[in-house]
Amino acid sequence: MTVPPVLLKGDDLFEDDPTLGPYENTRDLSKYLLMHYGRIDDVFERPHHPLATSHGYPQRLSDLLELCALRSGTRVRRALDVGCSVGGVAHALGGWVEERVTGIDVSPRSIDVARTLHRHGCGTFSVVQQGPYTREVHVRVPVPGEGRARVDFEVGDACDLGLLGETTRGVDAAVLSNVLDRVADPERCLRQFTDSDAFLRPGGLLMVACPWSWYPAYSDPERWLGSSSDHTPSEEAVKQLLGTAFDLLAESDEGAVLRQNPREYDYFEAHVTVWRKR
Ligand SMILES: C[S@@+](CC[C@H](N)C(=O)[O-])C[C@H]1O[C@@H](n2cnc3c(N)ncnc32)[C@H](O)[C@@H]1O
């Protein structure tokens, strides 16, 4: 029997390495691994937890996009998961996309973890319990093969998809999950899809999921979607921008949790829209 790889070392959970970028320290990666791949009883230690319905966020996004593809008759051979972190949405998409799913993230450490997990099909990491105590979690991803798309991961900038070459050209679907409020220039990121057919082909699907949780640490308030002067909510601003080139297929709110410890969770609700390019 092969020993599952250690994706993150438990001791590093309490190290705060200032040389690492946002979302790169071990504690953040551990929280995203748990959110993306943990079973419900890895996340919540008692049954019938009040936040239990927020479990399984990556699969819910993938299911919604698949439903939109089926209903609109859109064939999805290649898809992108932009700002993929440790790759949960990319792996979920791999269950129904026909040929290839590429996860892209600016964080080399996140991509490294996603690749290791993908290569081995499983892995272990630690989550915080109480004080200095941690608990080991074992996660799995589906084995590549029959009926599944090839899944791979690349380091890249969501606002400069052209730098990734052919991988990002002419795809049939792209997911931007919880990334627009984390990039320096969210409009520039979206305009790659509205102003050009280079990345997403006409007729292709774009899914935007975001809690619109803006912070100046990530983007200048002048660039936030939704203007502070006329109080346009971000939900409306994104519709105005994408409505110039896309038709809206679906809109929903999807809850998700990042677990801090067994008694503390960060709950957020992503505003989710799915669009078809004209
Ligand atoms: C809030 S996390 C969301 C992760 C995942 N998409 C999800 O929904 O769980 C934001 C992710 O975006 C990545 N990110 C931030 N700026 C980026 C950029 N310019 N290009 C690509 N990824 C970026 C971060 O490294 C992080 O993994």
mmCIF file of C-alpha atoms and ligand atoms in Angstrom:
data_model
loop_
_atom_site.group_PDB
_atom_site.id
_atom_site.type_symbol
_atom_site.label_atom_id
_atom_site.label_comp_id
_atom_site.label_asym_id
_atom_site.label_seq_id
_atom_site.Cartn_x
_atom_site.Cartn_y
_atom_site.Cartn_z
ATOM 1 C CA MET A 1 0.000 0.000 0.000
ATOM 2 C CA THR A 2 1.364 3.453 -0.921
ATOM 3 C CA VAL A 3 1.661 6.049 1.814
ATOM 4 C CA PRO A 4 -0.406 9.184 1.029
ATOM 5 C CA PRO A 5 1.759 12.274 0.585
ATOM 6 C CA VAL A 6 1.838 14.901 3.320
ATOM 7 C CA LEU A 7 0.429 17.967 1.580
ATOM 8 C CA LEU A 8 1.189 20.357 4.452
ATOM 9 C CA LYS A 9 3.240 19.816 7.592
ATOM 10 C CA GLY A 10 1.253 20.125 10.827
ATOM 11 C CA ASP A 11 3.998 22.059 12.649
ATOM 12 C CA ASP A 12 3.845 24.788 10.000
ATOM 13 C CA LEU A 13 0.210 25.581 10.842
ATOM 14 C CA PHE A 14 1.385 28.023 13.489
ATOM 15 C CA GLU A 15 4.172 29.616 11.442
ATOM 16 C CA ASP A 16 3.388 32.928 9.798
ATOM 17 C CA ASP A 17 5.968 33.295 7.060
ATOM 18 C CA PRO A 18 5.959 36.986 5.994
ATOM 19 C CA THR A 19 7.701 36.107 2.726
ATOM 20 C CA LEU A 20 4.617 34.211 1.525
ATOM 21 C CA GLY A 21 1.811 35.956 -0.353
ATOM 22 C CA PRO A 22 -1.839 36.080 0.735
ATOM 23 C CA TYR A 23 -3.465 32.614 0.758
ATOM 24 C CA GLU A 24 -0.036 30.960 0.808
ATOM 25 C CA ASN A 25 0.618 30.271 4.463
ATOM 26 C CA THR A 26 0.027 26.759 5.722
ATOM 27 C CA ARG A 27 -3.005 27.672 7.812
ATOM 28 C CA ASP A 28 -4.822 29.223 4.838
ATOM 29 C CA LEU A 29 -3.974 26.297 2.583
ATOM 30 C CA SER A 30 -5.189 23.885 5.255
ATOM 31 C CA LYS A 31 -8.515 25.765 5.457
ATOM 32 C CA TYR A 32 -8.945 25.677 1.666
ATOM 33 C CA LEU A 33 -8.002 21.988 1.450
ATOM 34 C CA LEU A 34 -10.662 21.239 4.054
ATOM 35 C CA MET A 35 -13.276 23.414 2.341
ATOM 36 C CA HIS A 36 -12.533 21.943 -1.100
ATOM 37 C CA TYR A 37 -12.024 18.268 -0.261
ATOM 38 C CA GLY A 38 -12.984 17.541 3.358
ATOM 39 C CA ARG A 39 -15.894 15.214 4.090
ATOM 40 C CA ILE A 40 -18.706 16.726 6.088
ATOM 41 C CA ASP A 41 -17.554 15.049 9.306
ATOM 42 C CA ASP A 42 -14.001 16.330 8.751
ATOM 43 C CA VAL A 43 -15.404 19.869 8.724
ATOM 44 C CA PHE A 44 -18.089 19.586 11.425
ATOM 45 C CA GLU A 45 -17.393 17.382 14.409
ATOM 46 C CA ARG A 46 -21.022 16.931 15.416
ATOM 47 C CA PRO A 47 -24.012 15.837 13.353
ATOM 48 C CA HIS A 48 -26.712 18.292 12.214
ATOM 49 C CA HIS A 49 -24.376 21.254 12.473
ATOM 50 C CA PRO A 50 -26.241 24.512 11.660
ATOM 51 C CA LEU A 51 -23.729 25.290 8.879
ATOM 52 C CA ALA A 52 -23.855 21.804 7.344
ATOM 53 C CA THR A 53 -25.743 22.933 4.220
ATOM 54 C CA SER A 54 -22.771 25.108 3.275
ATOM 55 C CA HIS A 55 -20.568 22.022 2.853
ATOM 56 C CA GLY A 56 -19.555 20.976 -0.674
ATOM 57 C CA TYR A 57 -19.238 24.410 -2.253
ATOM 58 C CA PRO A 58 -16.902 23.366 -5.160
ATOM 59 C CA GLN A 59 -19.196 20.512 -6.177
ATOM 60 C CA ARG A 60 -22.263 22.784 -6.029
ATOM 61 C CA LEU A 61 -20.606 25.297 -8.388
ATOM 62 C CA SER A 62 -19.628 22.512 -10.757
ATOM 63 C CA ASP A 63 -23.158 21.027 -10.670
ATOM 64 C CA LEU A 64 -24.716 24.412 -11.455
ATOM 65 C CA LEU A 65 -22.382 24.985 -14.388
ATOM 66 C CA GLU A 66 -23.058 21.479 -15.717
ATOM 67 C CA LEU A 67 -26.805 22.096 -15.474
ATOM 68 C CA CYS A 68 -26.435 25.376 -17.391
ATOM 69 C CA ALA A 69 -24.362 23.596 -20.060
ATOM 70 C CA LEU A 70 -27.012 20.890 -20.437
ATOM 71 C CA ARG A 71 -29.947 23.315 -20.527
ATOM 72 C CA SER A 72 -28.269 25.650 -23.030
ATOM 73 C CA GLY A 73 -26.904 22.818 -25.174
ATOM 74 C CA THR A 74 -23.319 24.012 -24.666
ATOM 75 C CA ARG A 75 -20.619 21.412 -25.281
ATOM 76 C CA VAL A 76 -17.764 21.909 -22.801
ATOM 77 C CA ARG A 77 -14.558 20.261 -23.948
ATOM 78 C CA ARG A 78 -12.116 22.572 -22.151
ATOM 79 C CA ALA A 79 -12.629 24.641 -19.017
ATOM 80 C CA LEU A 80 -10.629 26.962 -16.768
ATOM 81 C CA ASP A 81 -10.860 27.414 -12.991
ATOM 82 C CA VAL A 82 -9.264 30.830 -12.528
ATOM 83 C CA GLY A 83 -7.981 31.563 -8.995
ATOM 84 C CA CYS A 84 -8.319 27.858 -8.239
ATOM 85 C CA SER A 85 -6.348 27.730 -4.963
ATOM 86 C CA VAL A 86 -5.873 24.018 -4.132
ATOM 87 C CA GLY A 87 -8.118 22.968 -7.023
ATOM 88 C CA GLY A 88 -11.457 21.727 -5.629
ATOM 89 C CA VAL A 89 -13.583 23.293 -8.380
ATOM 90 C CA ALA A 90 -11.194 22.105 -11.108
ATOM 91 C CA HIS A 91 -11.397 18.531 -9.800
ATOM 92 C CA ALA A 92 -15.197 18.715 -9.593
ATOM 93 C CA LEU A 93 -15.394 20.016 -13.187
ATOM 94 C CA GLY A 94 -13.182 17.101 -14.250
ATOM 95 C CA GLY A 95 -16.149 14.791 -13.595
ATOM 96 C CA TRP A 96 -18.166 16.054 -16.559
ATOM 97 C CA VAL A 97 -16.027 18.340 -18.780
ATOM 98 C CA GLU A 98 -15.061 16.330 -21.857
ATOM 99 C CA GLU A 99 -11.342 16.850 -22.356
ATOM 100 C CA ARG A 100 -9.350 19.159 -20.138
ATOM 101 C CA VAL A 101 -9.724 21.372 -17.061
ATOM 102 C CA THR A 102 -6.941 23.755 -16.097
ATOM 103 C CA GLY A 103 -6.756 25.380 -12.683
ATOM 104 C CA ILE A 104 -4.831 28.647 -12.583
ATOM 105 C CA ASP A 105 -3.618 30.486 -9.496
ATOM 106 C CA VAL A 106 -1.041 33.163 -8.824
ATOM 107 C CA SER A 107 0.145 31.245 -5.747
ATOM 108 C CA PRO A 108 2.871 28.693 -6.576
ATOM 109 C CA ARG A 109 2.340 26.953 -3.237
ATOM 110 C CA SER A 110 -1.378 26.419 -3.898
ATOM 111 C CA ILE A 111 -0.605 25.017 -7.342
ATOM 112 C CA ASP A 112 2.048 22.749 -5.893
ATOM 113 C CA VAL A 113 -0.445 21.310 -3.374
ATOM 114 C CA ALA A 114 -3.124 20.891 -6.088
ATOM 115 C CA ARG A 115 -0.659 19.078 -8.356
ATOM 116 C CA THR A 116 0.602 16.765 -5.591
ATOM 117 C CA LEU A 117 -2.937 15.843 -4.602
ATOM 118 C CA HIS A 118 -3.856 15.219 -8.224
ATOM 119 C CA ARG A 119 -0.787 13.114 -8.935
ATOM 120 C CA HIS A 120 -1.289 10.823 -5.938
ATOM 121 C CA GLY A 121 -5.106 10.862 -5.859
ATOM 122 C CA CYS A 122 -4.958 11.446 -2.102
ATOM 123 C CA GLY A 123 -3.031 13.242 0.613
ATOM 124 C CA THR A 124 -2.942 14.216 4.269
ATOM 125 C CA PHE A 125 -2.718 17.557 5.997
ATOM 126 C CA SER A 126 -3.454 18.923 9.458
ATOM 127 C CA VAL A 127 -6.182 21.222 10.693
ATOM 128 C CA VAL A 128 -6.179 23.329 13.857
ATOM 129 C CA GLN A 129 -8.018 21.898 16.851
ATOM 130 C CA GLN A 130 -7.542 23.821 20.117
ATOM 131 C CA GLY A 131 -4.496 25.872 21.062
ATOM 132 C CA PRO A 132 -1.440 23.982 19.811
ATOM 133 C CA TYR A 133 -3.350 20.800 18.998
ATOM 134 C CA THR A 134 -3.969 19.656 15.459
ATOM 135 C CA ARG A 135 -5.771 16.790 13.749
ATOM 136 C CA GLU A 136 -4.782 14.952 10.599
ATOM 137 C CA VAL A 137 -7.241 14.831 7.696
ATOM 138 C CA HIS A 138 -7.019 12.434 4.764
ATOM 139 C CA VAL A 139 -8.564 13.530 1.463
ATOM 140 C CA ARG A 140 -9.011 11.924 -1.947
ATOM 141 C CA VAL A 141 -9.606 13.128 -5.482
ATOM 142 C CA PRO A 142 -10.998 10.942 -8.266
ATOM 143 C CA VAL A 143 -8.385 8.960 -10.143
ATOM 144 C CA PRO A 144 -7.839 10.305 -13.671
ATOM 145 C CA GLY A 145 -9.110 8.051 -16.388
ATOM 146 C CA GLU A 146 -12.170 6.793 -18.166
ATOM 147 C CA GLY A 147 -14.951 9.366 -18.339
ATOM 148 C CA ARG A 148 -12.925 12.091 -16.658
ATOM 149 C CA ALA A 149 -11.249 15.115 -18.193
ATOM 150 C CA ARG A 150 -7.523 15.618 -17.866
ATOM 151 C CA VAL A 151 -7.000 18.046 -14.942
ATOM 152 C CA ASP A 152 -3.873 20.153 -14.634
ATOM 153 C CA PHE A 153 -2.711 23.222 -12.776
ATOM 154 C CA GLU A 154 -0.669 26.262 -13.799
ATOM 155 C CA VAL A 155 0.736 29.269 -11.969
ATOM 156 C CA GLY A 156 -0.682 32.364 -13.645
ATOM 157 C CA ASP A 157 -2.340 35.735 -13.253
ATOM 158 C CA ALA A 158 -6.132 35.941 -13.585
ATOM 159 C CA CYS A 159 -5.742 39.404 -15.137
ATOM 160 C CA ASP A 160 -3.159 38.296 -17.712
ATOM 161 C CA LEU A 161 -4.456 34.999 -19.070
ATOM 162 C CA GLY A 162 -2.646 35.570 -22.374
ATOM 163 C CA LEU A 163 0.690 34.868 -20.681
ATOM 164 C CA LEU A 164 -0.342 31.231 -20.275
ATOM 165 C CA GLY A 165 -0.406 30.637 -24.030
ATOM 166 C CA GLU A 166 -2.537 27.950 -25.673
ATOM 167 C CA THR A 167 -3.870 26.559 -22.385
ATOM 168 C CA THR A 168 -6.169 29.525 -21.928
ATOM 169 C CA ARG A 169 -7.149 30.038 -25.598
ATOM 170 C CA GLY A 170 -10.651 29.446 -26.888
ATOM 171 C CA VAL A 171 -12.000 27.475 -23.916
ATOM 172 C CA ASP A 172 -15.675 26.513 -23.654
ATOM 173 C CA ALA A 173 -16.154 27.494 -20.001
ATOM 174 C CA ALA A 174 -14.404 29.516 -17.315
ATOM 175 C CA VAL A 175 -15.064 29.761 -13.584
ATOM 176 C CA LEU A 176 -14.000 32.748 -11.497
ATOM 177 C CA SER A 177 -14.763 31.727 -7.924
ATOM 178 C CA ASN A 178 -14.061 34.148 -5.099
ATOM 179 C CA VAL A 179 -11.234 35.756 -6.995
ATOM 180 C CA LEU A 180 -12.577 39.003 -8.485
ATOM 181 C CA ASP A 181 -12.469 40.723 -5.077
ATOM 182 C CA ARG A 182 -8.897 39.479 -4.625
ATOM 183 C CA VAL A 183 -7.284 40.701 -7.864
ATOM 184 C CA ALA A 184 -5.846 44.194 -8.281
ATOM 185 C CA ASP A 185 -8.038 45.033 -11.286
ATOM 186 C CA PRO A 186 -11.346 43.098 -11.383
ATOM 187 C CA GLU A 187 -12.681 44.915 -14.458
ATOM 188 C CA ARG A 188 -9.554 44.101 -16.436
ATOM 189 C CA CYS A 189 -9.985 40.458 -15.441
ATOM 190 C CA LEU A 190 -13.592 40.398 -16.736
ATOM 191 C CA ARG A 191 -12.823 42.377 -19.889
ATOM 192 C CA GLN A 192 -10.595 39.521 -21.066
ATOM 193 C CA PHE A 193 -13.897 37.656 -21.538
ATOM 194 C CA THR A 194 -16.164 40.493 -22.729
ATOM 195 C CA ASP A 195 -13.837 42.376 -25.105
ATOM 196 C CA SER A 196 -12.226 39.422 -26.833
ATOM 197 C CA ASP A 197 -13.001 35.879 -27.977
ATOM 198 C CA ALA A 198 -9.381 34.844 -27.392
ATOM 199 C CA PHE A 199 -9.995 33.084 -24.090
ATOM 200 C CA LEU A 200 -13.682 32.135 -24.089
ATOM 201 C CA ARG A 201 -15.251 31.178 -27.413
ATOM 202 C CA PRO A 202 -18.580 32.638 -28.546
ATOM 203 C CA GLY A 203 -21.317 30.435 -27.077
ATOM 204 C CA GLY A 204 -19.049 29.558 -24.115
ATOM 205 C CA LEU A 205 -20.043 29.757 -20.444
ATOM 206 C CA LEU A 206 -18.670 32.053 -17.762
ATOM 207 C CA MET A 207 -19.409 31.497 -14.082
ATOM 208 C CA VAL A 208 -18.683 34.337 -11.658
ATOM 209 C CA ALA A 209 -18.959 33.543 -7.948
ATOM 210 C CA CYS A 210 -18.023 36.202 -5.435
ATOM 211 C CA PRO A 211 -19.063 37.460 -1.991
ATOM 212 C CA TRP A 212 -17.987 40.959 -3.134
ATOM 213 C CA SER A 213 -15.925 41.246 0.011
ATOM 214 C CA TRP A 214 -13.724 44.168 -0.954
ATOM 215 C CA TYR A 215 -10.560 45.186 0.913
ATOM 216 C CA PRO A 216 -8.040 47.908 -0.032
ATOM 217 C CA ALA A 217 -5.259 45.406 0.677
ATOM 218 C CA TYR A 218 -6.231 43.584 -2.522
ATOM 219 C CA SER A 219 -7.556 46.323 -4.820
ATOM 220 C CA ASP A 220 -7.792 50.090 -4.858
ATOM 221 C CA PRO A 221 -11.374 51.102 -3.886
ATOM 222 C CA GLU A 222 -11.528 53.015 -7.191
ATOM 223 C CA ARG A 223 -11.406 49.658 -8.963
ATOM 224 C CA TRP A 224 -14.069 47.854 -6.951
ATOM 225 C CA LEU A 225 -16.982 46.719 -9.132
ATOM 226 C CA GLY A 226 -19.831 48.934 -8.014
ATOM 227 C CA SER A 227 -19.145 52.556 -7.485
ATOM 228 C CA SER A 228 -18.913 54.128 -4.064
ATOM 229 C CA SER A 229 -20.280 57.391 -5.523
ATOM 230 C CA ASP A 230 -23.549 56.102 -6.982
ATOM 231 C CA HIS A 231 -23.900 53.092 -4.636
ATOM 232 C CA THR A 232 -24.321 50.560 -7.437
ATOM 233 C CA PRO A 233 -24.131 47.180 -5.678
ATOM 234 C CA SER A 234 -21.459 44.868 -7.062
ATOM 235 C CA GLU A 235 -24.217 42.392 -8.008
ATOM 236 C CA GLU A 236 -25.606 45.024 -10.410
ATOM 237 C CA ALA A 237 -22.226 46.304 -11.600
ATOM 238 C CA VAL A 238 -21.108 42.832 -12.695
ATOM 239 C CA LYS A 239 -24.392 42.361 -14.571
ATOM 240 C CA GLN A 240 -23.971 45.690 -16.366
ATOM 241 C CA LEU A 241 -20.441 44.801 -17.402
ATOM 242 C CA LEU A 242 -21.094 41.222 -18.503
ATOM 243 C CA GLY A 243 -24.498 42.036 -20.047
ATOM 244 C CA THR A 244 -22.680 43.813 -22.892
ATOM 245 C CA ALA A 245 -21.396 40.488 -24.261
ATOM 246 C CA PHE A 246 -23.243 37.707 -22.439
ATOM 247 C CA ASP A 247 -26.763 36.457 -21.685
ATOM 248 C CA LEU A 248 -27.515 35.621 -18.066
ATOM 249 C CA LEU A 249 -28.462 31.943 -17.626
ATOM 250 C CA ALA A 250 -28.614 31.532 -13.848
ATOM 251 C CA GLU A 251 -28.206 33.460 -10.608
ATOM 252 C CA SER A 252 -28.003 32.086 -7.057
ATOM 253 C CA ASP A 253 -26.363 32.513 -3.660
ATOM 254 C CA GLU A 254 -24.031 29.757 -2.525
ATOM 255 C CA GLY A 255 -22.882 29.486 1.085
ATOM 256 C CA ALA A 256 -19.464 28.139 2.038
ATOM 257 C CA VAL A 257 -17.402 27.824 5.204
ATOM 258 C CA LEU A 258 -13.754 28.064 6.029
ATOM 259 C CA ARG A 259 -13.143 26.289 9.326
ATOM 260 C CA GLN A 260 -10.900 28.097 11.824
ATOM 261 C CA ASN A 261 -11.230 25.470 14.573
ATOM 262 C CA PRO A 262 -13.990 23.093 15.751
ATOM 263 C CA ARG A 263 -15.984 25.963 17.240
ATOM 264 C CA GLU A 264 -15.207 28.820 14.850
ATOM 265 C CA TYR A 265 -16.084 29.095 11.163
ATOM 266 C CA ASP A 266 -15.943 31.858 8.560
ATOM 267 C CA TYR A 267 -19.217 31.654 6.664
ATOM 268 C CA PHE A 268 -19.646 33.539 3.404
ATOM 269 C CA GLU A 269 -22.205 33.631 0.655
ATOM 270 C CA ALA A 270 -20.991 33.905 -2.899
ATOM 271 C CA HIS A 271 -23.246 35.668 -5.387
ATOM 272 C CA VAL A 272 -23.174 33.289 -8.355
ATOM 273 C CA THR A 273 -24.073 34.127 -11.931
ATOM 274 C CA VAL A 274 -23.677 31.941 -15.031
ATOM 275 C CA TRP A 275 -23.440 33.573 -18.440
ATOM 276 C CA ARG A 276 -23.435 32.470 -22.083
ATOM 277 C CA LYS A 277 -21.336 34.442 -24.524
ATOM 278 C CA ARG A 278 -23.191 35.854 -27.525
HETATM 279 C C1 LIG B 1 -10.519 33.530 -1.802
HETATM 280 S S1 LIG B 1 -9.450 32.400 -2.609
HETATM 281 C C2 LIG B 1 -10.624 31.495 -3.601
HETATM 282 C C3 LIG B 1 -10.148 30.143 -3.966
HETATM 283 C C4 LIG B 1 -11.154 29.278 -4.768
HETATM 284 N N1 LIG B 1 -11.391 29.803 -6.091
HETATM 285 C C5 LIG B 1 -12.448 29.151 -4.020
HETATM 286 O O1 LIG B 1 -13.477 29.669 -4.459
HETATM 287 O O2 LIG B 1 -12.430 28.507 -2.964
HETATM 288 C C6 LIG B 1 -8.691 33.463 -3.809
HETATM 289 C C7 LIG B 1 -7.655 32.764 -4.656
HETATM 290 O O3 LIG B 1 -7.322 33.635 -5.720
HETATM 291 C C8 LIG B 1 -5.932 33.599 -5.918
HETATM 292 N N2 LIG B 1 -5.548 34.845 -6.592
HETATM 293 C C9 LIG B 1 -5.476 36.091 -6.088
HETATM 294 N N3 LIG B 1 -5.065 36.968 -7.030
HETATM 295 C C10 LIG B 1 -4.909 36.242 -8.166
HETATM 296 C C11 LIG B 1 -4.485 36.570 -9.489
HETATM 297 N N4 LIG B 1 -4.175 37.818 -9.836
HETATM 298 N N5 LIG B 1 -4.399 35.583 -10.389
HETATM 299 C C12 LIG B 1 -4.715 34.301 -10.063
HETATM 300 N N6 LIG B 1 -5.087 33.929 -8.822
HETATM 301 C C13 LIG B 1 -5.194 34.886 -7.887
HETATM 302 C C14 LIG B 1 -5.359 33.432 -4.533
HETATM 303 O O4 LIG B 1 -4.034 32.938 -4.578
HETATM 304 C C15 LIG B 1 -6.354 32.468 -3.921
HETATM 305 O O5 LIG B 1 -5.967 31.136 -4.135
#
